[in-house]
Short mmCIF file of C-alpha atoms and ligand atoms in Angstrom, two decimals:
data_model
loop_
_atom_site.label_atom_id
_atom_site.label_comp_id
_atom_site.label_asym_id
_atom_site.label_seq_id
_atom_site.Cartn_x
_atom_site.Cartn_y
_atom_site.Cartn_z
CA UNK A 207 89.76 131.09 82.10
CA UNK A 208 93.56 130.93 81.93
CA UNK A 209 96.19 129.33 79.81
CA UNK A 210 98.34 126.36 80.68
CA UNK A 211 102.06 126.04 79.94
CA UNK A 212 101.43 125.17 76.34
CA UNK A 213 99.40 128.33 75.98
CA UNK A 214 96.15 126.37 75.75
CA UNK A 215 93.12 127.61 77.58
CA UNK A 216 92.40 125.69 80.74
CA UNK A 217 89.35 125.93 82.87
CA UNK A 218 89.72 125.96 86.60
CA UNK A 219 87.53 125.28 89.53
CA UNK A 220 88.31 126.51 93.00
CA UNK A 221 87.35 124.30 95.93
CA UNK A 222 87.20 126.04 99.27
CA UNK A 223 87.87 123.54 102.03
CA UNK A 224 85.82 123.66 105.21
CA UNK A 225 87.46 120.56 106.61
CA UNK A 226 85.37 117.71 105.23
CA UNK A 227 87.04 114.34 104.92
CA UNK A 228 85.55 114.28 101.40
CA UNK A 229 87.14 117.48 100.08
CA UNK A 230 89.79 115.59 98.13
CA UNK A 231 87.11 113.37 96.74
CA UNK A 232 85.40 116.44 95.25
CA UNK A 233 88.70 117.36 93.59
CA UNK A 234 89.11 113.83 92.37
CA UNK A 235 85.64 113.69 90.80
CA UNK A 236 86.28 117.00 89.07
CA UNK A 237 89.60 115.65 87.75
CA UNK A 238 87.83 112.51 86.54
CA UNK A 239 85.50 114.77 84.59
CA UNK A 240 88.54 116.34 82.90
CA UNK A 241 88.55 119.70 84.67
CA UNK A 242 91.42 121.20 86.65
CA UNK A 243 90.72 122.16 90.24
CA UNK A 244 92.62 123.48 93.19
CA UNK A 245 91.77 123.19 96.86
CA UNK A 246 92.39 126.19 99.08
CA UNK A 247 91.45 126.82 102.71
CA UNK A 248 88.04 128.31 103.45
CA UNK A 249 89.56 131.69 104.37
CA UNK A 250 91.48 132.10 101.11
CA UNK A 251 91.47 135.89 100.62
CA UNK A 252 89.06 137.35 98.10
CA UNK A 253 91.87 139.11 96.25
CA UNK A 254 93.62 135.80 95.71
CA UNK A 255 90.41 134.16 94.61
CA UNK A 256 89.90 136.91 92.06
CA UNK A 257 93.48 136.55 90.87
CA UNK A 258 93.00 132.79 90.55
CA UNK A 259 90.04 133.55 88.27
CA UNK A 260 88.06 130.37 88.76
CA UNK A 261 85.35 129.37 86.31
CA UNK A 262 83.39 127.90 89.18
CA UNK A 263 83.64 127.54 92.96
CA UNK A 264 82.72 124.62 95.17
CA UNK A 265 82.26 125.06 98.90
CA UNK A 266 83.06 121.76 100.60
CA UNK A 267 81.37 120.15 103.54
CA UNK A 268 82.84 120.31 107.00
CA UNK A 269 82.39 119.13 110.55
CA UNK A 270 81.47 122.50 112.08
CA UNK A 271 78.03 124.06 112.51
CA UNK A 272 77.33 127.43 110.91
CA UNK A 273 75.31 128.17 114.07
CA UNK A 274 78.55 128.24 116.01
CA UNK A 275 79.99 131.75 115.95
CA UNK A 276 83.51 130.51 115.51
CA UNK A 277 82.69 128.25 112.58
CA UNK A 278 84.77 128.70 109.42
CA UNK A 279 83.43 131.28 107.00
CA UNK A 280 84.53 132.34 103.55
CA UNK A 281 84.54 135.91 102.30
CA UNK A 282 80.96 136.85 101.41
CA UNK A 283 82.42 138.69 98.42
CA UNK A 284 82.69 135.41 96.51
CA UNK A 285 78.96 135.56 95.81
CA UNK A 286 79.48 138.82 93.92
CA UNK A 287 82.25 137.62 91.62
CA UNK A 288 79.66 136.30 89.22
CA UNK A 289 80.90 132.73 88.83
CA UNK A 290 78.70 129.72 89.56
CA UNK A 291 79.01 128.37 93.10
CA UNK A 292 78.06 124.96 94.41
CA UNK A 293 77.79 124.55 98.18
CA UNK A 294 77.89 121.02 99.51
CA UNK A 295 76.44 120.22 102.95
CA UNK A 296 78.21 122.71 105.29
CA UNK A 297 78.93 124.71 102.12
CA UNK A 298 75.21 124.91 101.39
CA UNK A 299 74.35 125.89 104.95
CA UNK A 300 76.98 128.61 104.89
CA UNK A 301 75.69 129.90 101.57
CA UNK A 302 72.18 129.99 103.02
CA UNK A 303 73.32 131.79 106.16
CA UNK A 304 75.56 134.36 104.45
CA UNK A 305 72.90 135.24 101.88
CA UNK A 306 70.07 135.77 104.35
CA UNK A 307 68.44 132.35 104.69
CA UNK A 308 67.93 130.50 107.95
CA UNK A 309 69.77 127.44 109.19
CA UNK A 310 68.69 125.42 112.21
CA UNK A 311 69.75 122.41 114.14
CA UNK A 312 67.91 119.46 112.65
CA UNK A 313 65.76 117.40 114.99
CA UNK A 314 68.14 114.57 114.51
CA UNK A 315 71.35 113.97 112.65
CA UNK A 316 70.79 112.49 109.25
CA UNK A 317 73.46 110.05 108.22
CA UNK A 318 73.32 107.53 105.42
CA UNK A 319 71.24 106.85 102.34
CA UNK A 320 68.20 108.97 101.51
CA UNK A 321 66.05 109.72 98.49
CA UNK A 322 65.34 113.17 97.18
CA UNK A 323 62.56 114.24 94.90
CA UNK A 324 63.32 116.89 92.29
CA UNK A 325 60.62 119.55 92.35
CA UNK A 326 61.58 121.72 89.39
CA UNK A 327 63.55 121.49 86.19
CA UNK A 328 67.11 122.70 86.47
CA UNK A 329 70.34 122.33 84.52
CA UNK A 330 71.77 120.78 87.71
CA UNK A 331 69.49 117.81 87.19
CA UNK A 332 69.50 117.77 83.39
CA UNK A 333 69.00 114.24 82.07
CA UNK A 334 67.50 112.98 85.31
CA UNK A 335 64.15 111.24 84.74
CA UNK A 336 61.25 113.25 86.12
CA UNK A 337 59.21 112.04 89.06
CA UNK A 338 61.83 109.50 90.01
CA UNK A 339 63.48 109.73 93.43
CA UNK A 340 67.27 110.17 93.32
CA UNK A 341 69.39 108.14 95.75
CA UNK A 342 71.80 110.31 97.73
CA UNK A 343 74.12 110.10 100.73
CA UNK A 344 73.41 112.45 103.61
CA UNK A 345 75.64 113.33 106.53
CA UNK A 346 74.54 116.41 108.42
CA UNK A 347 73.19 117.74 111.67
CA UNK A 348 72.02 121.25 110.74
CA UNK A 349 69.69 122.00 107.87
CA UNK A 350 68.45 124.96 105.88
CA UNK A 351 64.99 125.99 107.12
CA UNK A 352 64.44 129.03 104.90
CA UNK A 353 66.19 129.68 101.61
CA UNK A 354 67.77 133.12 101.06
CA UNK A 355 65.93 135.69 98.97
CA UNK A 356 66.11 134.86 95.27
CA UNK A 357 66.49 131.14 95.93
CA UNK A 358 63.94 128.38 95.59
CA UNK A 359 63.76 124.78 96.72
CA UNK A 360 64.88 122.47 93.96
CA UNK A 361 64.53 119.12 95.73
CA UNK A 362 63.32 117.70 98.99
CA UNK A 363 63.62 114.53 101.03
CA UNK A 364 61.44 113.29 103.87
CA UNK A 365 64.01 114.47 106.43
CA UNK A 366 65.29 117.55 104.61
CA UNK A 367 62.48 119.61 103.12
CA UNK A 368 65.24 121.70 101.53
CA UNK A 369 67.69 119.14 100.12
CA UNK A 370 68.70 121.26 97.18
CA UNK A 371 68.33 125.02 96.78
CA UNK A 372 69.12 127.20 93.81
CA UNK A 373 69.28 130.72 92.55
CA UNK A 374 69.41 129.94 88.85
CA UNK A 375 69.82 133.56 87.82
CA UNK A 376 72.98 133.98 89.88
CA UNK A 377 74.00 130.36 89.29
CA UNK A 378 74.24 129.56 93.00
CA UNK A 379 73.38 126.04 94.14
CA UNK A 380 73.35 124.21 97.44
CA UNK A 381 73.20 120.46 98.03
CA UNK A 382 72.44 119.05 101.45
CA UNK A 383 73.90 115.68 100.41
CA UNK A 384 77.33 114.58 99.17
CA UNK A 385 77.49 114.14 95.37
CA UNK A 386 81.20 113.24 95.56
CA UNK A 387 80.83 109.91 97.38
CA UNK A 388 80.06 106.65 95.61
CA UNK A 389 76.98 106.16 97.78
CA UNK A 390 75.34 108.91 95.72
CA UNK A 391 75.21 106.86 92.51
CA UNK A 392 74.36 109.79 90.23
CA UNK A 393 76.54 112.25 92.11
CA UNK A 394 79.06 112.45 89.32
CA UNK A 395 76.29 113.35 86.89
CA UNK A 396 75.26 116.21 89.16
CA UNK A 397 78.85 117.47 89.33
CA UNK A 398 79.15 117.09 85.55
CA UNK A 399 76.00 119.17 85.11
CA UNK A 400 77.45 121.83 87.38
CA UNK A 401 80.73 121.92 85.43
CA UNK A 402 79.49 121.54 81.88
CA UNK A 403 76.00 123.03 81.89
CA UNK A 404 76.19 125.64 84.61
CA UNK A 405 79.86 126.73 84.54
CA UNK A 406 79.83 125.87 80.81
CA UNK A 407 83.28 124.30 80.89
CA UNK A 408 84.73 121.67 78.65
CA UNK A 409 86.90 118.77 79.70
CA UNK A 410 90.46 119.91 78.96
CA UNK A 411 92.54 118.44 81.77
CA UNK A 412 94.20 115.05 82.12
CA UNK A 413 96.98 113.41 84.07
CA UNK A 414 99.50 114.77 81.52
CA UNK A 415 98.43 118.25 82.55
CA UNK A 416 99.20 117.24 86.13
CA UNK A 417 102.82 116.67 85.12
CA UNK A 418 102.99 120.01 83.36
CA UNK A 419 101.60 121.81 86.36
CA UNK A 420 103.64 119.98 88.97
CA UNK A 421 107.08 120.40 87.46
CA UNK A 422 107.21 124.19 87.70
CA UNK A 423 105.83 123.97 91.24
CA UNK A 424 108.64 121.60 92.25
CA UNK A 425 111.23 123.85 90.59
CA UNK A 426 109.95 126.81 92.48
CA UNK A 427 109.82 125.00 95.81
CA UNK A 428 113.32 123.52 95.49
CA UNK A 429 115.12 126.53 94.06
CA UNK A 430 118.80 125.61 93.94
CA UNK A 431 118.59 122.97 96.69
CA UNK A 432 119.31 119.25 96.66
CA UNK A 433 116.61 116.67 97.22
CA UNK A 434 116.87 113.08 98.44
CA UNK A 435 114.22 110.42 98.07
CA UNK A 436 114.00 106.82 99.17
CA UNK A 437 113.33 104.90 95.98
CA UNK A 438 111.92 101.44 96.66
CA UNK A 439 110.82 100.55 93.15
CA UNK A 440 107.19 100.69 94.22
CA UNK A 441 104.93 102.78 92.05
CA UNK A 442 104.66 105.77 94.41
CA UNK A 443 108.33 106.35 95.07
CA UNK A 444 109.17 105.65 91.42
CA UNK A 445 106.72 108.29 90.22
CA UNK A 446 108.09 110.80 92.72
CA UNK A 447 111.65 110.12 91.57
CA UNK A 448 110.80 110.48 87.88
CA UNK A 449 108.81 113.67 88.44
CA UNK A 450 111.63 115.22 90.44
CA UNK A 451 114.18 114.09 87.91
CA UNK A 452 112.17 115.87 85.24
CA UNK A 453 112.00 119.00 87.35
CA UNK A 454 115.51 119.28 88.79
CA UNK A 455 117.61 116.57 87.13
CA UNK A 456 120.78 115.62 88.98
CA UNK A 457 119.85 117.58 92.06
CA UNK A 458 117.47 114.76 92.84
CA UNK A 459 119.33 111.94 94.59
CA UNK A 460 117.25 108.77 94.53
CA UNK A 461 118.54 106.40 97.19
CA UNK A 462 117.78 102.73 96.74
CA UNK A 463 118.70 100.64 99.77
CA UNK A 464 119.16 96.94 99.16
CA UNK A 465 118.27 95.60 102.60
CA UNK A 466 118.65 91.99 101.51
CA UNK A 467 114.96 91.46 102.19
CA UNK A 468 113.67 92.05 98.68
CA UNK A 469 112.00 89.59 96.32
CA UNK A 470 113.71 87.55 93.63
CA UNK A 471 115.12 89.71 90.84
CA UNK A 472 113.91 92.95 92.40
CA UNK A 473 117.27 94.61 92.94
CA UNK A 474 118.37 94.00 89.35
CA UNK A 475 115.04 95.13 87.90
CA UNK A 476 114.95 98.38 89.82
CA UNK A 477 118.61 99.10 89.04
CA UNK A 478 118.01 98.55 85.36
CA UNK A 479 114.98 100.83 85.19
CA UNK A 480 116.67 103.78 86.85
CA UNK A 481 120.09 103.45 85.29
CA UNK A 482 119.09 102.32 81.77
CA UNK A 483 115.44 102.89 80.90
CA UNK A 484 114.82 106.14 82.78
CA UNK A 485 118.29 107.12 83.93
CA UNK A 486 118.38 109.37 86.94
CA UNK A 487 120.76 110.18 89.75
CA UNK A 488 120.50 106.72 91.30
CA UNK A 489 122.36 105.90 94.50
CA UNK A 490 122.55 102.18 95.09
CA UNK A 491 123.39 101.19 98.66
CA UNK A 492 124.13 97.55 99.32
CA UNK A 493 123.28 97.07 102.99
CA UNK A 494 122.35 93.41 102.87
CA UNK A 495 125.04 92.30 105.33
CA UNK A 496 124.14 94.97 107.86
CA UNK A 497 120.44 94.11 107.80
CA UNK A 498 121.04 90.38 108.09
CA UNK A 499 123.48 91.15 110.87
CA UNK A 500 120.97 92.99 113.04
CA UNK A 501 118.30 90.35 112.40
CA UNK A 502 120.49 87.51 113.60
CA UNK A 503 118.69 85.52 116.30
CA UNK A 504 115.67 87.88 116.30
CA UNK A 505 112.28 86.15 116.14
CA UNK A 506 109.92 88.68 117.68
CA UNK A 507 107.95 90.42 114.89
CA UNK A 508 107.90 93.84 116.52
CA UNK A 509 111.60 93.66 117.27
CA UNK A 510 112.30 92.77 113.63
CA UNK A 511 110.27 95.72 112.42
CA UNK A 512 111.93 98.10 114.86
CA UNK A 513 115.45 97.03 114.01
CA UNK A 514 114.79 97.19 110.27
CA UNK A 515 113.17 100.61 110.55
CA UNK A 516 116.00 102.00 112.64
CA UNK A 517 118.73 100.67 110.42
CA UNK A 518 116.97 101.89 107.31
CA UNK A 519 117.01 105.41 108.67
CA UNK A 520 120.67 105.06 109.64
CA UNK A 521 121.71 103.83 106.21
CA UNK A 522 119.62 106.41 104.43
CA UNK A 523 121.00 109.17 106.59
CA UNK A 524 124.60 108.09 105.98
CA UNK A 525 124.03 108.21 102.25
CA UNK A 526 122.33 111.59 102.45
CA UNK A 527 125.25 112.98 104.49
CA UNK A 528 127.63 111.71 101.86
CA UNK A 529 125.72 113.75 99.28
CA UNK A 530 126.16 116.76 101.52
CA UNK A 531 124.13 119.85 101.13
CA UNK A 532 120.63 118.30 101.16
CA UNK A 533 117.67 120.48 101.94
CA UNK A 534 114.61 118.43 100.96
CA UNK A 535 113.18 114.96 101.26
CA UNK A 536 110.70 113.91 98.57
CA UNK A 537 108.07 111.36 99.56
CA UNK A 538 105.37 109.45 97.78
CA UNK A 539 102.66 110.27 100.28
CA UNK A 540 99.25 109.75 98.72
CA UNK A 541 95.94 111.21 99.75
CA UNK A 542 94.75 108.10 101.60
CA UNK A 543 97.97 108.28 103.69
CA UNK A 544 97.14 111.87 104.51
CA UNK A 545 93.65 111.04 105.74
CA UNK A 546 94.89 107.97 107.53
CA UNK A 547 97.48 109.88 109.43
CA UNK A 548 95.01 112.45 110.65
CA UNK A 549 91.90 110.43 111.23
CA UNK A 550 92.97 106.86 111.58
CA UNK A 551 94.98 105.86 114.58
CA UNK A 552 95.58 102.19 114.02
CA UNK A 553 98.53 99.99 113.15
CA UNK A 554 98.54 101.45 109.66
CA UNK A 555 99.53 104.83 110.98
CA UNK A 556 102.84 103.35 112.16
CA UNK A 557 103.12 101.30 109.00
CA UNK A 558 103.07 104.41 106.91
CA UNK A 559 105.50 106.21 109.15
CA UNK A 560 108.07 103.52 108.60
CA UNK A 561 107.27 103.36 104.92
CA UNK A 562 107.79 107.06 104.55
CA UNK A 563 111.08 107.18 106.39
CA UNK A 564 109.43 108.36 109.59
CA UNK A 565 111.34 110.72 111.79
CA UNK A 566 113.93 111.44 109.17
CA UNK A 567 112.79 114.89 108.06
CA UNK A 568 112.94 116.14 111.65
CA UNK A 569 116.24 114.45 112.45
CA UNK A 570 117.97 115.78 109.40
CA UNK A 571 116.08 119.07 109.31
CA UNK A 572 114.76 118.30 105.87
CA UNK A 573 111.81 120.01 104.28
CA UNK A 574 109.22 117.76 102.68
CA UNK A 575 108.18 117.60 99.07
CA UNK A 576 105.08 115.51 98.50
CA UNK A 577 103.92 115.95 94.93
CA UNK A 578 101.36 113.11 95.08
CA UNK A 579 99.62 114.29 98.23
CA UNK A 580 96.35 114.94 96.49
CA UNK A 581 96.22 111.82 94.36
CA UNK A 582 94.70 108.40 94.79
CA UNK A 583 96.53 105.19 93.95
CA UNK A 584 94.89 104.61 90.59
CA UNK A 585 95.70 108.18 89.57
CA UNK A 586 99.34 107.55 90.50
CA UNK A 587 99.29 104.46 88.30
CA UNK A 588 97.94 106.55 85.42
CA UNK A 589 100.70 109.07 86.09
CA UNK A 590 103.33 106.31 86.11
CA UNK A 591 102.12 105.19 82.70
CA UNK A 592 102.24 108.74 81.36
CA UNK A 593 105.81 109.07 82.67
CA UNK A 594 106.85 105.94 80.79
CA UNK A 595 107.52 103.71 83.78
CA UNK A 596 107.52 100.00 82.92
CA UNK A 597 104.46 97.81 83.48
CA UNK A 598 106.02 95.81 86.29
CA UNK A 599 106.37 98.95 88.37
CA UNK A 600 102.96 100.34 87.47
CA UNK A 601 101.12 97.15 88.31
CA UNK A 602 103.23 96.17 91.24
CA UNK A 603 101.40 94.92 94.30
CA UNK A 604 102.11 96.66 97.61
CA UNK A 605 105.19 95.34 99.37
CA UNK A 606 105.93 96.08 103.03
CA UNK A 607 108.94 98.17 104.02
CA UNK A 608 110.42 95.39 106.23
CA UNK A 609 110.21 93.14 103.19
CA UNK A 610 110.48 89.40 103.38
CA UNK A 611 111.59 89.59 107.02
CA UNK A 612 107.95 89.77 108.13
CA UNK A 613 107.04 86.86 105.86
CA UNK A 614 109.64 84.62 107.44
CA UNK A 615 108.27 83.54 110.78
CA UNK A 616 111.13 82.97 113.16
CA UNK A 617 114.70 83.88 112.42
CA UNK A 618 115.65 85.53 109.14
CA UNK A 619 118.66 83.82 107.60
CA UNK A 620 120.16 83.80 104.14
CA UNK A 621 119.05 80.23 103.61
CA UNK A 622 115.47 80.84 104.70
CA UNK A 623 115.35 83.98 102.55
CA UNK A 624 116.37 82.00 99.51
CA UNK A 625 113.67 79.37 100.15
CA UNK A 626 111.01 82.07 100.48
CA UNK A 627 112.24 83.95 97.42
CA UNK A 628 112.04 80.83 95.27
CA UNK A 629 108.53 79.98 96.51
CA UNK A 630 107.32 83.57 96.17
CA UNK A 631 108.59 83.75 92.60
CA UNK A 632 106.54 80.69 91.68
CA UNK A 633 103.40 82.13 93.31
CA UNK A 634 103.61 85.25 91.22
CA UNK A 635 104.62 83.55 87.99
CA UNK A 636 101.51 81.40 88.28
CA UNK A 637 99.29 84.31 89.34
CA UNK A 638 100.38 86.09 86.17
CA UNK A 639 99.85 82.99 84.05
CA UNK A 640 96.29 82.70 85.32
CA UNK A 641 95.75 86.42 84.66
CA UNK A 642 95.13 87.08 88.36
CA UNK A 643 98.23 88.99 89.47
CA UNK A 644 96.77 92.40 88.53
CA UNK A 645 93.34 91.55 89.83
CA UNK A 646 94.21 90.94 93.47
CA UNK A 647 95.62 93.28 96.12
CA UNK A 648 98.49 90.99 97.10
CA UNK A 649 99.64 87.44 96.48
CA UNK A 650 102.68 86.03 98.24
CA UNK A 651 104.30 83.17 100.07
CA UNK A 652 105.07 82.98 103.79
CA UNK A 653 107.68 80.70 105.31
CA UNK A 654 106.46 79.07 108.51
CA UNK A 655 108.69 78.33 111.49
CA UNK A 656 107.98 74.64 111.55
CA UNK A 657 108.77 71.46 109.72
CA UNK A 658 106.42 68.64 108.83
CA UNK A 659 106.80 65.08 107.70
CA UNK A 660 106.42 64.05 104.08
CA UNK A 661 107.46 61.32 101.68
CA UNK A 662 109.45 61.72 98.51
CA UNK A 663 110.10 58.53 96.56
CA UNK A 664 110.84 55.97 99.21
CA UNK A 665 112.22 58.47 101.61
CA UNK A 666 110.64 60.16 104.54
CA UNK A 667 111.23 63.93 104.57
CA UNK A 668 111.04 66.48 107.35
CA UNK A 669 110.90 69.92 105.81
CA UNK A 670 109.48 73.45 105.71
CA UNK A 671 105.89 74.58 105.14
CA UNK A 672 104.94 77.45 102.85
CA UNK A 673 101.66 79.32 103.36
CA UNK A 674 100.05 81.13 100.44
CA UNK A 675 98.37 84.44 101.07
CA UNK A 676 96.22 85.86 98.26
CA UNK A 677 93.93 88.72 99.26
CA UNK A 678 91.59 91.28 97.82
CA UNK A 679 91.37 94.73 99.30
CA UNK A 680 90.79 98.30 98.24
CA UNK A 681 93.05 100.02 100.72
CA UNK A 682 94.73 97.36 102.85
CA UNK A 683 92.56 98.26 105.84
CA UNK A 684 90.21 95.34 105.35
CA UNK A 685 90.81 92.33 103.15
CA UNK A 686 89.37 89.00 102.18
CA UNK A 687 91.11 85.89 100.92
CA UNK A 688 90.58 85.27 97.24
CA UNK A 689 88.63 82.24 96.07
CA UNK A 690 91.22 81.32 93.45
CA UNK A 691 90.64 78.34 91.17
CA UNK A 692 91.75 74.96 92.55
CA UNK A 693 93.86 74.41 89.43
CA UNK A 694 95.92 77.46 90.34
CA UNK A 695 96.42 76.26 93.91
CA UNK A 696 97.32 72.81 92.62
CA UNK A 697 99.83 74.22 90.17
CA UNK A 698 101.49 76.51 92.74
CA UNK A 699 101.68 73.74 95.31
CA UNK A 700 103.10 71.24 92.83
CA UNK A 701 105.70 73.61 91.55
CA UNK A 702 106.82 74.79 94.99
CA UNK A 703 107.17 71.27 96.35
CA UNK A 704 109.00 70.04 93.26
CA UNK A 705 111.18 73.04 92.60
CA UNK A 706 111.98 74.56 95.98
CA UNK A 707 114.44 72.50 97.90
CA UNK A 708 113.55 72.24 101.57
CA UNK A 709 109.74 72.56 101.23
CA UNK A 710 107.41 69.56 101.38
CA UNK A 711 104.05 71.17 102.19
CA UNK A 712 101.97 74.13 100.99
CA UNK A 713 98.85 75.47 102.73
CA UNK A 714 96.37 78.19 101.75
CA UNK A 715 95.50 80.96 104.21
CA UNK A 716 91.71 81.42 104.35
CA UNK A 717 91.47 84.22 106.91
CA UNK A 718 90.08 87.67 106.30
CA UNK A 719 91.19 90.98 107.80
CA UNK A 720 89.99 91.69 110.42
CA UNK A 721 90.55 89.71 112.57
CA UNK A 722 93.70 88.47 110.81
CA UNK A 723 96.16 90.84 109.20
CA UNK A 724 97.39 90.57 105.62
CA UNK A 725 101.02 90.01 106.56
CA UNK A 726 101.73 87.23 109.02
CA UNK A 727 103.93 89.34 111.27
P1 XMP B 984 98.54 94.25 107.49
O1 XMP B 984 99.49 93.13 107.60
O2 XMP B 984 98.66 95.24 108.61
O3 XMP B 984 98.95 95.03 106.17
O4 XMP B 984 97.12 93.79 107.30
C1 XMP B 984 98.18 96.00 105.51
C2 XMP B 984 98.93 96.44 104.27
O5 XMP B 984 100.10 97.15 104.64
C3 XMP B 984 101.27 96.49 104.18
N1 XMP B 984 102.26 96.55 105.26
C4 XMP B 984 103.29 97.40 105.28
N2 XMP B 984 103.69 98.34 104.40
N3 XMP B 984 105.51 98.87 105.78
C5 XMP B 984 104.80 99.03 104.65
O6 XMP B 984 105.19 99.84 103.82
C6 XMP B 984 105.17 97.97 106.74
O7 XMP B 984 105.81 97.83 107.77
C7 XMP B 984 104.00 97.18 106.46
N4 XMP B 984 103.35 96.21 107.14
C8 XMP B 984 102.29 95.84 106.38
C9 XMP B 984 100.84 95.07 103.85
O8 XMP B 984 101.66 94.48 102.86
C10 XMP B 984 99.42 95.27 103.41
O9 XMP B 984 99.32 95.66 102.06
#
């Protein structure tokens, strides 16, 4: 047990990471339960672990096999510290192996849903009904065949006779399944039992504590250096800017590039927030003319993206050079971006690299500061609220780095931008009016590169078409079009055709991703 900055006692859990893609999810569940945790690599030295003084330790899963000699191992000394330890999957197998049990290759890999039967009463399963199978999510090849001395089998499943093992006296537990994933519906209850009944902690951590803990870390990392960040007005970069401003004040230089491809009112809103409401060292760069200049005559989507990306870096770099002695670049990388960039090699990997000013740290020899690296989007939103950012930033839908340029099919011109801006504004005003803006992933207008015939009064018209795109998604990787009420579609269509000069037709995009993408270019 240690004290936080306010001198209050905080409980801490140490998570040793053996490389599972779910390690951050364990940390997240523990945070959700109101307990502070830190993730350290599996080989974190025993001395440091003792100095950290955890109230409990979790050994994560991992892709290796304990049967492989070179597999990652933690210091066996952790089992003598006397704090409760929970091993998950690989963590359980390692615990079994290190303490004298036997692990073997299973006959077949077990992946997916399973049901375990609890064989004995235990605080780990307190409040679980007896004689009722518990649904869990398995993902393992090896399995524990014999528990170590002092342990007994707490639960079994048809494929894993030892699904849960325990040494209650020493408070050591092993789970063959993953309690941290949503596919284990009562997984959070199991983790809560570990924290509150076995480690005997109390919930004493919240997102406010995250701020208190992060600020000194940033101060220490930055020392006397200067930091730049690309502030887009999206929730991630805004939170990063405000956190850094709190930590180092004027030595944070938040650079906002107006690329002329932003939505209606956006430039003014962002300027106002960071100069009036939460004033910070805000560098406004008006690069509209330059961006429109390089987009002249360009219709190929990839070429647009490339040119915008390149110029963004150029403009950002110029501004950073003007500031001079800059040592760090702060980025709003979130945990899903981290996993994506290591395990997902699809178009999104490049998307993020543009978004996060790809290539810039290397080019300018900047060191990275990524204070949100361990958080998920909804946690960042909670953080934004705690930091006093306005609602429109907190609830903002994702907006692509290349902006409206990839929602204007064909050439990007000032005139076409102003048509799209006006239509897009109506879409979102109406989405808000129907209470749907916050409920969907994205809602926006797209300007198509064609004209169609219409009639207005007695006159025949030949004008632009606007497509509406309203999608639901949890991470942008897959998406489905939203079945919005007809009245909303009718209202949006009416308003766009009546109010936006140059548009005489509105269509609704009913394609899901895959095979379509969310953006049209
Ligand atoms: P797609 O169109 O690939 O989009 O289905 C998935 C999500 O990513 C956003 N997106 C981008 N974000 N820079 C970004 O920061 C980009 O170049 C970019 N392209 C697409 C898109 O809005 C959606 O949420």
